Short mmCIF file of C-alpha atoms and ligand atoms in Angstrom, two decimals:
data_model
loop_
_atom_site.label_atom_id
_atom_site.label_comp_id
_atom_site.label_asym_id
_atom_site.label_seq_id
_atom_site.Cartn_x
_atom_site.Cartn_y
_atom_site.Cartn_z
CA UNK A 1 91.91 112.35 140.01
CA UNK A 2 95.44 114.05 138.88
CA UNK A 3 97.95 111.33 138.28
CA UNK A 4 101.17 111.43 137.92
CA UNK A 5 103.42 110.38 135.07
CA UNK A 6 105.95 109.40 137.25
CA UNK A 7 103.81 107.61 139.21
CA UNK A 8 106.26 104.64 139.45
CA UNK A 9 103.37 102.47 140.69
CA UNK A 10 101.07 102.57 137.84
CA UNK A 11 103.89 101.75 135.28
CA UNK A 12 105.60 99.60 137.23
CA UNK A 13 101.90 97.47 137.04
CA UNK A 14 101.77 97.78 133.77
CA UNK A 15 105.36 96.28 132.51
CA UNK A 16 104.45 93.70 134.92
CA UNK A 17 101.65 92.47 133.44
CA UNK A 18 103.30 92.77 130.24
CA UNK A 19 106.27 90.71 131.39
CA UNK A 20 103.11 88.41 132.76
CA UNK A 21 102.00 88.37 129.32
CA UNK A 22 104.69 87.73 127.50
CA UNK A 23 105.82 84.58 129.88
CA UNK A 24 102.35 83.10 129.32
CA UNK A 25 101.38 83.92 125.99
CA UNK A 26 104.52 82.48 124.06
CA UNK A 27 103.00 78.88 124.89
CA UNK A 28 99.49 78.99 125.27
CA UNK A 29 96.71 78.59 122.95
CA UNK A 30 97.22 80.40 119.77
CA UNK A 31 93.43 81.60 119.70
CA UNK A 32 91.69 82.88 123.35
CA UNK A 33 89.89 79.97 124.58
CA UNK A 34 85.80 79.99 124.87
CA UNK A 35 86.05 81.10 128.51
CA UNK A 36 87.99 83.82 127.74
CA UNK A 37 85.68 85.25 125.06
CA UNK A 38 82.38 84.54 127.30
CA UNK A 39 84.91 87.23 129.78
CA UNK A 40 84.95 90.00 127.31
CA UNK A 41 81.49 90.65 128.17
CA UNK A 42 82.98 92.19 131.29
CA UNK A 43 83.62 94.96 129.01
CA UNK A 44 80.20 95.74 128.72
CA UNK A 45 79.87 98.57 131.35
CA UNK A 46 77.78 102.09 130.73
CA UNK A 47 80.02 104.92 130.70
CA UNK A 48 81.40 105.94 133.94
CA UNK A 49 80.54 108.71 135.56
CA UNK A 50 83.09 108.68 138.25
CA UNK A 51 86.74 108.60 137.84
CA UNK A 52 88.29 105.11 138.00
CA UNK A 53 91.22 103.90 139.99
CA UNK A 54 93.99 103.81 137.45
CA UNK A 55 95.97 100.69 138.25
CA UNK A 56 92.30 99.05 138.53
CA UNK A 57 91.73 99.88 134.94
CA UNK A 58 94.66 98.16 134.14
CA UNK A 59 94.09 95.12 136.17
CA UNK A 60 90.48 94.12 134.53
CA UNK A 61 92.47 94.97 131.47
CA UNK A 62 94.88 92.27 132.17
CA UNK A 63 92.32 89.72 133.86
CA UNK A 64 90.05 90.33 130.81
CA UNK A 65 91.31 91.32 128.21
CA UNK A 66 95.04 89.56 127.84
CA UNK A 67 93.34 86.20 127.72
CA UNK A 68 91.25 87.34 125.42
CA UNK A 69 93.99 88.05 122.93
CA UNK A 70 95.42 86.05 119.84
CA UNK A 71 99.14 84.61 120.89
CA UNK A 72 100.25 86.94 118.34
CA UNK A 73 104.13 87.69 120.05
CA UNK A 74 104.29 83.61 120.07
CA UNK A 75 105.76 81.34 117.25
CA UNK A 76 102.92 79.65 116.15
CA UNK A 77 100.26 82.27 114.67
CA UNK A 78 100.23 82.10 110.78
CA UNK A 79 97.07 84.30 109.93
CA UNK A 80 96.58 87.00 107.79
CA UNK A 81 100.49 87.93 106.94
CA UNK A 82 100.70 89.05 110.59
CA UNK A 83 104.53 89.52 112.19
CA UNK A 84 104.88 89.10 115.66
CA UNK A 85 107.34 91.77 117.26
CA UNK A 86 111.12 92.12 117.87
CA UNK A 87 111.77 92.66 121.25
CA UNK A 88 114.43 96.01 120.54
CA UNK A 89 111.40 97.15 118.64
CA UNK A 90 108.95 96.90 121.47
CA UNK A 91 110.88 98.55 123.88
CA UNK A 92 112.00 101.14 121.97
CA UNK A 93 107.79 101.57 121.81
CA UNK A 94 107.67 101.68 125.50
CA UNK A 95 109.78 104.35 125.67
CA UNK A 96 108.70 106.65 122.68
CA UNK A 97 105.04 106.29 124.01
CA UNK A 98 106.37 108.66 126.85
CA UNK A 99 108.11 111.25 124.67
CA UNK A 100 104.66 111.39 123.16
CA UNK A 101 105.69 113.46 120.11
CA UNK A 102 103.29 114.64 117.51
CA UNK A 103 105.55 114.52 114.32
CA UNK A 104 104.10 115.96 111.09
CA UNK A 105 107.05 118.32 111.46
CA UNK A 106 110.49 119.05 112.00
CA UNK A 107 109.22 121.46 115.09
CA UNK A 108 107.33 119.94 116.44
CA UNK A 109 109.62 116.68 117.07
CA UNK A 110 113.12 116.88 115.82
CA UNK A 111 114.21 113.97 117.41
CA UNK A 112 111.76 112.15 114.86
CA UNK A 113 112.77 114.06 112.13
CA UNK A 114 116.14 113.47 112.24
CA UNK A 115 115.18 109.30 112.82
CA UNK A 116 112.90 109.37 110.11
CA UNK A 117 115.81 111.20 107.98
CA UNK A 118 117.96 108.20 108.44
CA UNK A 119 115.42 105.15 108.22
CA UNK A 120 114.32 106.96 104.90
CA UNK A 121 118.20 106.57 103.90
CA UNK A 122 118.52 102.72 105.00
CA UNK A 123 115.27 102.09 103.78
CA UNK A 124 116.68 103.13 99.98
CA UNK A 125 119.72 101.58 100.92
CA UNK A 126 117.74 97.63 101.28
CA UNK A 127 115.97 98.53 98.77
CA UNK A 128 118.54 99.54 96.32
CA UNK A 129 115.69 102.67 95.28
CA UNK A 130 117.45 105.77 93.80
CA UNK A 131 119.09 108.58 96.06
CA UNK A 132 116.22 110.72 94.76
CA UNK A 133 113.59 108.51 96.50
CA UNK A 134 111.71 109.92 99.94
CA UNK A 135 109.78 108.11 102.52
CA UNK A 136 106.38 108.83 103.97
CA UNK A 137 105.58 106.78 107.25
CA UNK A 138 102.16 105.83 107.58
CA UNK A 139 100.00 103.40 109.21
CA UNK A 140 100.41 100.29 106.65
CA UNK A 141 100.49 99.41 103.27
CA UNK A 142 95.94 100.32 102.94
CA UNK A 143 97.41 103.62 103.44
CA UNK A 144 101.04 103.41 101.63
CA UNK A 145 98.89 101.94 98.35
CA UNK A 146 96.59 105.38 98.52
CA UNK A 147 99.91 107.40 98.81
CA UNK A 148 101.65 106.16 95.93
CA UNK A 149 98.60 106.28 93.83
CA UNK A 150 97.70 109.66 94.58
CA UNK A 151 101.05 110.52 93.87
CA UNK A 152 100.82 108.82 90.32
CA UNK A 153 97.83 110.17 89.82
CA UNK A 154 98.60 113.86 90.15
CA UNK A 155 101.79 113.18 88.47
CA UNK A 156 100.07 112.02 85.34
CA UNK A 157 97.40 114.79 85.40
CA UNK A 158 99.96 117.55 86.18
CA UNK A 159 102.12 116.37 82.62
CA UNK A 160 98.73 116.75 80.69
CA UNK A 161 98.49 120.36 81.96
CA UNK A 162 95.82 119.06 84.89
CA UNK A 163 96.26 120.01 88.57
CA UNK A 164 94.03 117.69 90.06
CA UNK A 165 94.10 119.11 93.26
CA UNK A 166 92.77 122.83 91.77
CA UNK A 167 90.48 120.92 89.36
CA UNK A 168 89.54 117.73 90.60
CA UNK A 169 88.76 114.89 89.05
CA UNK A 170 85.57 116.15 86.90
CA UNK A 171 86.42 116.81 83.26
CA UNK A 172 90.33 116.04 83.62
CA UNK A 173 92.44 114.06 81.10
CA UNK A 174 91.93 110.15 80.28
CA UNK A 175 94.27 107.88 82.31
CA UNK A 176 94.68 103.94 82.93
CA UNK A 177 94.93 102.30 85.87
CA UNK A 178 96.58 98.55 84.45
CA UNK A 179 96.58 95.57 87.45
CA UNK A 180 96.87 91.93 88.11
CA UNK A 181 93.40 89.97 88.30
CA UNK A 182 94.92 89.19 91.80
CA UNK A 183 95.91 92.31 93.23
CA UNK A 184 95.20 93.24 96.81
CA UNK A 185 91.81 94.51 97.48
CA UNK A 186 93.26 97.57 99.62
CA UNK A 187 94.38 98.55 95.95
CA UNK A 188 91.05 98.64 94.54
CA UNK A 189 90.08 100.29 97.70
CA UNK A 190 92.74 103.26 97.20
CA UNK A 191 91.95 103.23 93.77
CA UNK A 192 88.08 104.21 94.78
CA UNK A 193 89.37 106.41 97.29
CA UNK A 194 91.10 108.47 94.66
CA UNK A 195 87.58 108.54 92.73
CA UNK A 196 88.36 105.34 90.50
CA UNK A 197 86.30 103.07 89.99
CA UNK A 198 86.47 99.30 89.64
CA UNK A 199 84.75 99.18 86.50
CA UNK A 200 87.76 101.45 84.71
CA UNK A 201 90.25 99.36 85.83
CA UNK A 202 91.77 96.88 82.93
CA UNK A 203 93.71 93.87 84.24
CA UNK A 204 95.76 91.85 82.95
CA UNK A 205 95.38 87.88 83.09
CA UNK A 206 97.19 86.36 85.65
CA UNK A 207 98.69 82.32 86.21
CA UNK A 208 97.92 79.77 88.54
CA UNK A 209 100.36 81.01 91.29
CA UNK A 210 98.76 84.93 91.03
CA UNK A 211 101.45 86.07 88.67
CA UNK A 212 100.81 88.55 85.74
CA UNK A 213 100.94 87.10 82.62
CA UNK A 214 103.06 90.02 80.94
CA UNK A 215 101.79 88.78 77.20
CA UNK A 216 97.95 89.74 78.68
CA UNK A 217 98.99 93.42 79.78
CA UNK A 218 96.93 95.87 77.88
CA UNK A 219 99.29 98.45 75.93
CA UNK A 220 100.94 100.61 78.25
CA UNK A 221 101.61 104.41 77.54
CA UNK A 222 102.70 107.52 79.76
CA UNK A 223 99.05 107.98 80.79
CA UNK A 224 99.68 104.25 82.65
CA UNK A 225 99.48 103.76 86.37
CA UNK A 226 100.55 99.84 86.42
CA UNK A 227 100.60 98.20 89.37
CA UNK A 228 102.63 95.55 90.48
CA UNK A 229 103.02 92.91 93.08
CA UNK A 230 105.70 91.97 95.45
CA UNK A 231 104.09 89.40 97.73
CA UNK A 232 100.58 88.25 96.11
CA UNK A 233 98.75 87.98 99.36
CA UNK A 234 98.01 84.13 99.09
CA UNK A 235 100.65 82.71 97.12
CA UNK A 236 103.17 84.69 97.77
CA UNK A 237 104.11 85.02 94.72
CA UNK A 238 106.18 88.20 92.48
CA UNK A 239 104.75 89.73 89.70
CA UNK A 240 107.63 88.84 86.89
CA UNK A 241 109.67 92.27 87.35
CA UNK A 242 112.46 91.33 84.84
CA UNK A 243 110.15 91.08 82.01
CA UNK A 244 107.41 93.64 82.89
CA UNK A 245 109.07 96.48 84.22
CA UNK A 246 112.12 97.59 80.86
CA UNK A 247 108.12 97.02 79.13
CA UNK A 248 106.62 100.11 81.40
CA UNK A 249 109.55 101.94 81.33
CA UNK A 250 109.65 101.97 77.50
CA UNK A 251 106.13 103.46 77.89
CA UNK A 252 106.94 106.23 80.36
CA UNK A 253 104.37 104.61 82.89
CA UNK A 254 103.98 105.18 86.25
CA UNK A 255 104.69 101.89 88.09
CA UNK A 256 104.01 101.27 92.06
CA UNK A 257 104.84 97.60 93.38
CA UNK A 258 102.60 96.70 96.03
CA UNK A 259 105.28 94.65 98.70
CA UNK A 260 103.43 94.95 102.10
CA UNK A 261 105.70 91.69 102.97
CA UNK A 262 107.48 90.82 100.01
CA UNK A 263 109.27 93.66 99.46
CA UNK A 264 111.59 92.79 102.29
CA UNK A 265 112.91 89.99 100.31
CA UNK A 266 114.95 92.47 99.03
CA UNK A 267 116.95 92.29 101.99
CA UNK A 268 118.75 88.70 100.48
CA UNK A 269 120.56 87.63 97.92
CA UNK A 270 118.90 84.86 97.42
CA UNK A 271 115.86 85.99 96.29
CA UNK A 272 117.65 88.22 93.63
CA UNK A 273 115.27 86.25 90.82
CA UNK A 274 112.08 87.52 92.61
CA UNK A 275 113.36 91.31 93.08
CA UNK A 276 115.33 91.78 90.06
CA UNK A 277 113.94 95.36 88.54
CA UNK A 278 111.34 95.75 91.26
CA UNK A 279 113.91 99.09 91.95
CA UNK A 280 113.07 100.43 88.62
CA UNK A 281 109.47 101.39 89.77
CA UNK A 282 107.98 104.97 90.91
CA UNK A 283 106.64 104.05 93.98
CA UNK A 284 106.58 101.43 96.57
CA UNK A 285 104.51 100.90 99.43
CA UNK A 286 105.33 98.09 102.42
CA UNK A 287 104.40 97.59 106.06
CA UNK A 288 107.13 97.52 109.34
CA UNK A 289 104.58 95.45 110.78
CA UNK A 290 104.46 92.09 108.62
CA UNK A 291 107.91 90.57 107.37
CA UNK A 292 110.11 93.49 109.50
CA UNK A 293 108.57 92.28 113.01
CA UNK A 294 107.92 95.72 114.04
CA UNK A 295 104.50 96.67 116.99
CA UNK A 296 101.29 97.80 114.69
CA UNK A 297 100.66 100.55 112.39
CA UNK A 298 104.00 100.95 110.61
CA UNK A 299 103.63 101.59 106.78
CA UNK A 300 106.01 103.06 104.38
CA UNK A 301 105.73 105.07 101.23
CA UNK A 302 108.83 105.35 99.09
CA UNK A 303 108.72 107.51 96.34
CA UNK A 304 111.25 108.81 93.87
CA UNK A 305 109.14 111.66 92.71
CA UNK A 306 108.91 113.93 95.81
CA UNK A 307 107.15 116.76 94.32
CA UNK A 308 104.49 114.41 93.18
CA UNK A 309 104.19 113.14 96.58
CA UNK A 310 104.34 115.60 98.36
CA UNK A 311 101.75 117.58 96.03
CA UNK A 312 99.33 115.37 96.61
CA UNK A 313 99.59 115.07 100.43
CA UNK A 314 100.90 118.12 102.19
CA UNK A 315 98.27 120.73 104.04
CA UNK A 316 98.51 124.16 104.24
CA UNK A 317 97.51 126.92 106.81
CA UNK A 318 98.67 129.92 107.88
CA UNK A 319 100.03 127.61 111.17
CA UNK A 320 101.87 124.98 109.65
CA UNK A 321 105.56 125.60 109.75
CA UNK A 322 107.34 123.76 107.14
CA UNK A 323 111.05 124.41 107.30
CA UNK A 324 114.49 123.34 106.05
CA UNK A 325 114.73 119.91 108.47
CA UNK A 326 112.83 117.29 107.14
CA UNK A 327 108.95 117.86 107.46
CA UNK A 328 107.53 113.53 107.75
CA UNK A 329 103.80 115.56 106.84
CA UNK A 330 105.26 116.59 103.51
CA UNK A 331 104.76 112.19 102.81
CA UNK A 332 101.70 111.08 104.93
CA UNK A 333 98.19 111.88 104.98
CA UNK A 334 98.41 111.99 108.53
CA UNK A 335 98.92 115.55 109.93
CA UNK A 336 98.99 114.23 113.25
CA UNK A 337 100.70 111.61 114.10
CA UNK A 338 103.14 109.00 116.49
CA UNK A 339 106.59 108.48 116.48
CA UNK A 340 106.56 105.09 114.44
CA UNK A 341 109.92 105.31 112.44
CA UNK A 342 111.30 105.37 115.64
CA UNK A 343 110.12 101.69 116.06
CA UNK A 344 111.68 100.79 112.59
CA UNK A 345 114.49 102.06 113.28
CA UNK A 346 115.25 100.20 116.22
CA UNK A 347 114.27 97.16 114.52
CA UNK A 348 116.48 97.77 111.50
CA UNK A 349 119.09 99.23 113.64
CA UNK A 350 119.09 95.72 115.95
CA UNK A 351 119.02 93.02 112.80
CA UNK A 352 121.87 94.88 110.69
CA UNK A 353 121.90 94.08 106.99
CA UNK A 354 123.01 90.65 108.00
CA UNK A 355 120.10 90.08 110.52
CA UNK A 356 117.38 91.23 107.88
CA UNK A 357 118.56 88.76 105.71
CA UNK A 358 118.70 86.39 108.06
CA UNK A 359 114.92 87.46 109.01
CA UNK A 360 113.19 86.58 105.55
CA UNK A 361 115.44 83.38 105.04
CA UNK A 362 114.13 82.16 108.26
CA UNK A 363 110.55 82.61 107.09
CA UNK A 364 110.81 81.51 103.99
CA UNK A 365 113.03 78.41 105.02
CA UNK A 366 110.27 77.53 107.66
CA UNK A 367 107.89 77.75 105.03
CA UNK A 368 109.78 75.45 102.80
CA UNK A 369 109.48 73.19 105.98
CA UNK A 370 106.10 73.72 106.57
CA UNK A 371 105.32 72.45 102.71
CA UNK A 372 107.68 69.39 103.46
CA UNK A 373 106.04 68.45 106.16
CA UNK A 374 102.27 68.51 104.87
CA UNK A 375 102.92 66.86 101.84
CA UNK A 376 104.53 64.31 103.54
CA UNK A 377 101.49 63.77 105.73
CA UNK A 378 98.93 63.48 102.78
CA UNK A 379 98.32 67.16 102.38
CA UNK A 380 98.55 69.22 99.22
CA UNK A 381 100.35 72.10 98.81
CA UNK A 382 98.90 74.25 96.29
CA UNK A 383 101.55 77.03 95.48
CA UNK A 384 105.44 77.88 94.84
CA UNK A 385 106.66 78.46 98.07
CA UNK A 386 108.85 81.32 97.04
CA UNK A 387 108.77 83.09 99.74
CA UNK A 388 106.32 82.75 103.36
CA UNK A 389 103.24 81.50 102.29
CA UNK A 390 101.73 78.06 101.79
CA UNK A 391 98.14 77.24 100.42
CA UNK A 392 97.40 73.88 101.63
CA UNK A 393 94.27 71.62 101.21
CA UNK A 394 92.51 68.19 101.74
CA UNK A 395 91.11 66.13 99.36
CA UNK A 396 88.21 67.77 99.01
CA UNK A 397 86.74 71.64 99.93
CA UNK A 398 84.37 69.90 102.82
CA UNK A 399 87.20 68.04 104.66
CA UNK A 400 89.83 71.40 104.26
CA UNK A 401 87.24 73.36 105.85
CA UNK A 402 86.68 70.73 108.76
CA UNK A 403 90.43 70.53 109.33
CA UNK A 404 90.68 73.69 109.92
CA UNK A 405 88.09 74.22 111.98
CA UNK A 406 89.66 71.43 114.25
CA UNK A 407 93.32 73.07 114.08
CA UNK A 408 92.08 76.63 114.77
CA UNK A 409 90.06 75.05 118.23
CA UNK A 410 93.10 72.94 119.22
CA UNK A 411 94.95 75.80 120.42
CA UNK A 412 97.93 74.72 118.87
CA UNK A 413 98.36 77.15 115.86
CA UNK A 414 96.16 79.52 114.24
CA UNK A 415 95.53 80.02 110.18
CA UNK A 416 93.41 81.55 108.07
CA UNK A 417 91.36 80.25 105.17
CA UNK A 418 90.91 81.74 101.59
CA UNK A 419 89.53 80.81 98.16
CA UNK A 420 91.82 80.56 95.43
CA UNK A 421 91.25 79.36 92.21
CA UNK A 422 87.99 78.57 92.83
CA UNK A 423 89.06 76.48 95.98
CA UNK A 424 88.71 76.70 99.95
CA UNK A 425 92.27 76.48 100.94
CA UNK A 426 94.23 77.28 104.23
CA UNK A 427 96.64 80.09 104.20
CA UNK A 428 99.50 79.68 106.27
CA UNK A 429 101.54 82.71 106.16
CA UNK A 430 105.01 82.48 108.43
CA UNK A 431 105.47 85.84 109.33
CA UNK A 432 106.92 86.09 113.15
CA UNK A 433 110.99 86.09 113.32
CA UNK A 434 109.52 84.10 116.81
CA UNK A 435 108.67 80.86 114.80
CA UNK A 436 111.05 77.54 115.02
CA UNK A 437 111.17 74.40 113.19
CA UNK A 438 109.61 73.41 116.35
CA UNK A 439 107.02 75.25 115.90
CA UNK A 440 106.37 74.12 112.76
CA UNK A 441 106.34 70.32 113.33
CA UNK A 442 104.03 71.23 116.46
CA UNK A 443 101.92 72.65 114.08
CA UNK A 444 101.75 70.07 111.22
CA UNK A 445 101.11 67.60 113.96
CA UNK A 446 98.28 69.28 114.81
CA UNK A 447 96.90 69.33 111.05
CA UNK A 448 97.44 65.59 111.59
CA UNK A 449 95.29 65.16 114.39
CA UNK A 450 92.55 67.24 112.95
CA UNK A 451 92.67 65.00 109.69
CA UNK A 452 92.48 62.00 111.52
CA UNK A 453 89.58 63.06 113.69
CA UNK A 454 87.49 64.23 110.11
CA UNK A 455 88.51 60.90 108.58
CA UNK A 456 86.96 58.91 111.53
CA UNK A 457 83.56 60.31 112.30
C1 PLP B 501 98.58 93.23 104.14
C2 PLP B 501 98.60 93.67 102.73
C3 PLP B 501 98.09 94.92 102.35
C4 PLP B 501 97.42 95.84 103.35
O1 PLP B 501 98.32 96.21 104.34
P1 PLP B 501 97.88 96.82 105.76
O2 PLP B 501 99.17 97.08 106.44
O3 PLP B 501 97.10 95.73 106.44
O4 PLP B 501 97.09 98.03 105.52
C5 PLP B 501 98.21 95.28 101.03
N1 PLP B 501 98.78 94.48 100.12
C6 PLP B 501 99.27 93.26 100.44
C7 PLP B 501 99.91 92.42 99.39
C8 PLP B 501 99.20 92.82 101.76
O5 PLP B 501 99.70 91.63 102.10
#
């Protein structure tokens, strides 16, 4: 049964069949075709008692379970806000998953520690955040949102004489949570998380493109967590930082943007209009894995109130070893945990300040083309494309709903569906550095074909 880590064999199978995948999977269907899903059920196996054959394991894997998978490395998958993966990213993965480093701490990985030292730095450097600010790297934004709001939330407590984490949440001090009717529901989630609940939440009103209205915000004051958005999850769309945040700061509030994806637009000039004061907040959270292109489960937590921060996540025990090197536990709820920044910092270190602007001009310019394009072909676009997303519908919630249906069996692209404003629309979110104008006229066509075929039965 022992196995060898440098059996040569084993991993030279499996980059194979990744190399396999990656030749086939760029143009096939976006979505695993019906065969392919009927295979899965070659999954369903009791528990083995006997050891398996290792490179056999990996071969039903790959007969399985690659076709079973959503294209998402190709350039034609718009669901969710999903980013496909830059190849100096992936590879760097590859080789990290071998070091297999545990790195809440400086001693137990300093190779990560030092990485994570210097993505922290370039991070606040994109992001034009104080020099003050630290990052925590966790798995996505879910668990970047929680971060910054437990941060604010002990930070608010502590200045009314309230250490939540001694005294919990029973009896403390009043404070506000203030939000956008069309915040993210991982928000909400954190919020609940942190023993809030949705009914003492007060939002403010927002506008037709998800937008806070900053005339509806309730009156702020230093016992405010207001959150923000930088990427409204349909739309697209940025909370109006210019005019909301000097507002907060006036009122000593405690302000944490939400930019899973849009945050990164920070990374041009061009959208200057959309990120103008989103620096002044207290807290940002954003994923490597949407707009940045980098493998799964890469979050960030910036905060420039470290103490708060790290009060409200770091462990003790008479084990842990925190020392003078930078300690990545101090910022994540994780204790353990993989080598992640590592991937972002490949990513960031291979696109340059040039190539990351290049990155979120490309997807919003292909959006821009993607809007062109349907409303040229009958379709209505139902948002500002400021930045990668497009709501698009039919003439009616019935023939959207059909359409898409039809697109998401042709193979040819893959999208998502929401309700907004009261509306079934089709989210198309371009989110993978991998997509061409190619890809999106292949992809429009295919919207065609699917409206023709409704409009003729
Ligand atoms: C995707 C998203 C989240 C959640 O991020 P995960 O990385 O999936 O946990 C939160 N907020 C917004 C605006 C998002 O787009």
């Amino acid at each position: 049964m022992f196995l060898e880590l440098k059996d040569k064999n084993l991993f030279k199978k499996a980059g194979e069949y990744a190399l396999e995948y990656a030749e086939t999977a760029l143009d096939r269907n976006v979505f695993p075709l019906e065969e392919a899903i009927k295979n899965l059920n070659s999954f369903n196996e009791e528990m083995p008692v006997a050891s398996s054959d290792a490179v056999s394991i990996l071969d039903q894997l790959h007969k399985y379970g690659s076709p079973g998978t959503v294209s998402q490395i190709g350039g034609r998958y718009f669901g969710f806000v999903d980013g496909g993966v830059i190849p100096a990213s992936l590879a760097v993965k590859w080789l990290t998953d071998f070091w297999d480093q545990n790195t809440p701490m400086y001693i137990s990985s300093p190779v990560v520690s030092k990485i994570e030292s210097v993505v922290e730095k370039w991070l606040k450097q994109i992001f034009s955040l104080p020099e003050k600010t630290v990052a925590g790297f966790v798995s996505g934004s879910s668990m970047a949102i929680l971060c910054g709001l437990a941060a604010a939330r002990f930070r608010i407590l502590e200045k009314q004489g309230w250490d939540v984490n001694k005294k919990g949440l029973a009896g403390a001090p009043p404070f506000r949570i203030v939000l956008g009717r069309q915040a993210h529901g991982t928000v909400i989630k954190g919020l609940a998380l942190l023993g809030i609940g949705s009914e003492q939440l007060e939002f403010a009103d927002v506008d037709d493109q998800g937008r806070i209205i900053p005339e509806t915000l309730p009156i702020l004051d230093e016992r405010t967590i207001l959150i923000l958005q930088a990427g409204q999850v349909s739309t697209g769309a940025f909370d109006p930082f210019n005019k909301i945040m000097p507002i907060a700061e006036a009122a000593g509030s405690w302000v944490h943007v939400d930019g899973a994806f849009g945050l990164w637009a920070a990374g041009s000039s061009r959208f200057n209009e959309l990120t103008n004061y989103m620096s002044k907040a207290d807290s940002w959270s954003a994923d490597g894995h949407k707009t940045l292109n980098t493998p799964y489960d890469s979050g960030i937590i910036l905060c420039t109130d470290r103490d708060a921060l790290s009060s409200a996540l770091h462990a003790t025990g008479s084990y842990i070893i925190y020392g003078e090197q930078r300690d990545g536990m101090l910022f994540t709820p994780e204790m353990s945990r993989r080598a992640r920044a590592v991937e972002m910092w490949a990513a960031l270190k291979f696109l340059g300040t040039s190539g990351l602007a290049e990155l979120v001009e490309g997807l919003h310019e292909r959006a821009v083309q993607f809007a062109e394009e349907f409303k040229l072909q009958g379709f209505e676009v139902l948002n500002d494309v400021v930045f990668n997303q497009v709501l698009v519908t039919c003439k009616d919630d019935d023939t959207t709903k059909m359409v898409l249906e039809l697109v998401q069996q042709s193979g040819e692209c893959w999208c998502g569906n929401a309700k907004w404003n009261g509306q079934y629309v089709i989210r198309v979110s371009v989110c993978s550095w991998a997509t061409t104008e190619v890809d999106v006229s292949r992809s429009v066509m295919a919207f065609v074909d699917a409206l023709r075929k409704v409009e003729n039965e």
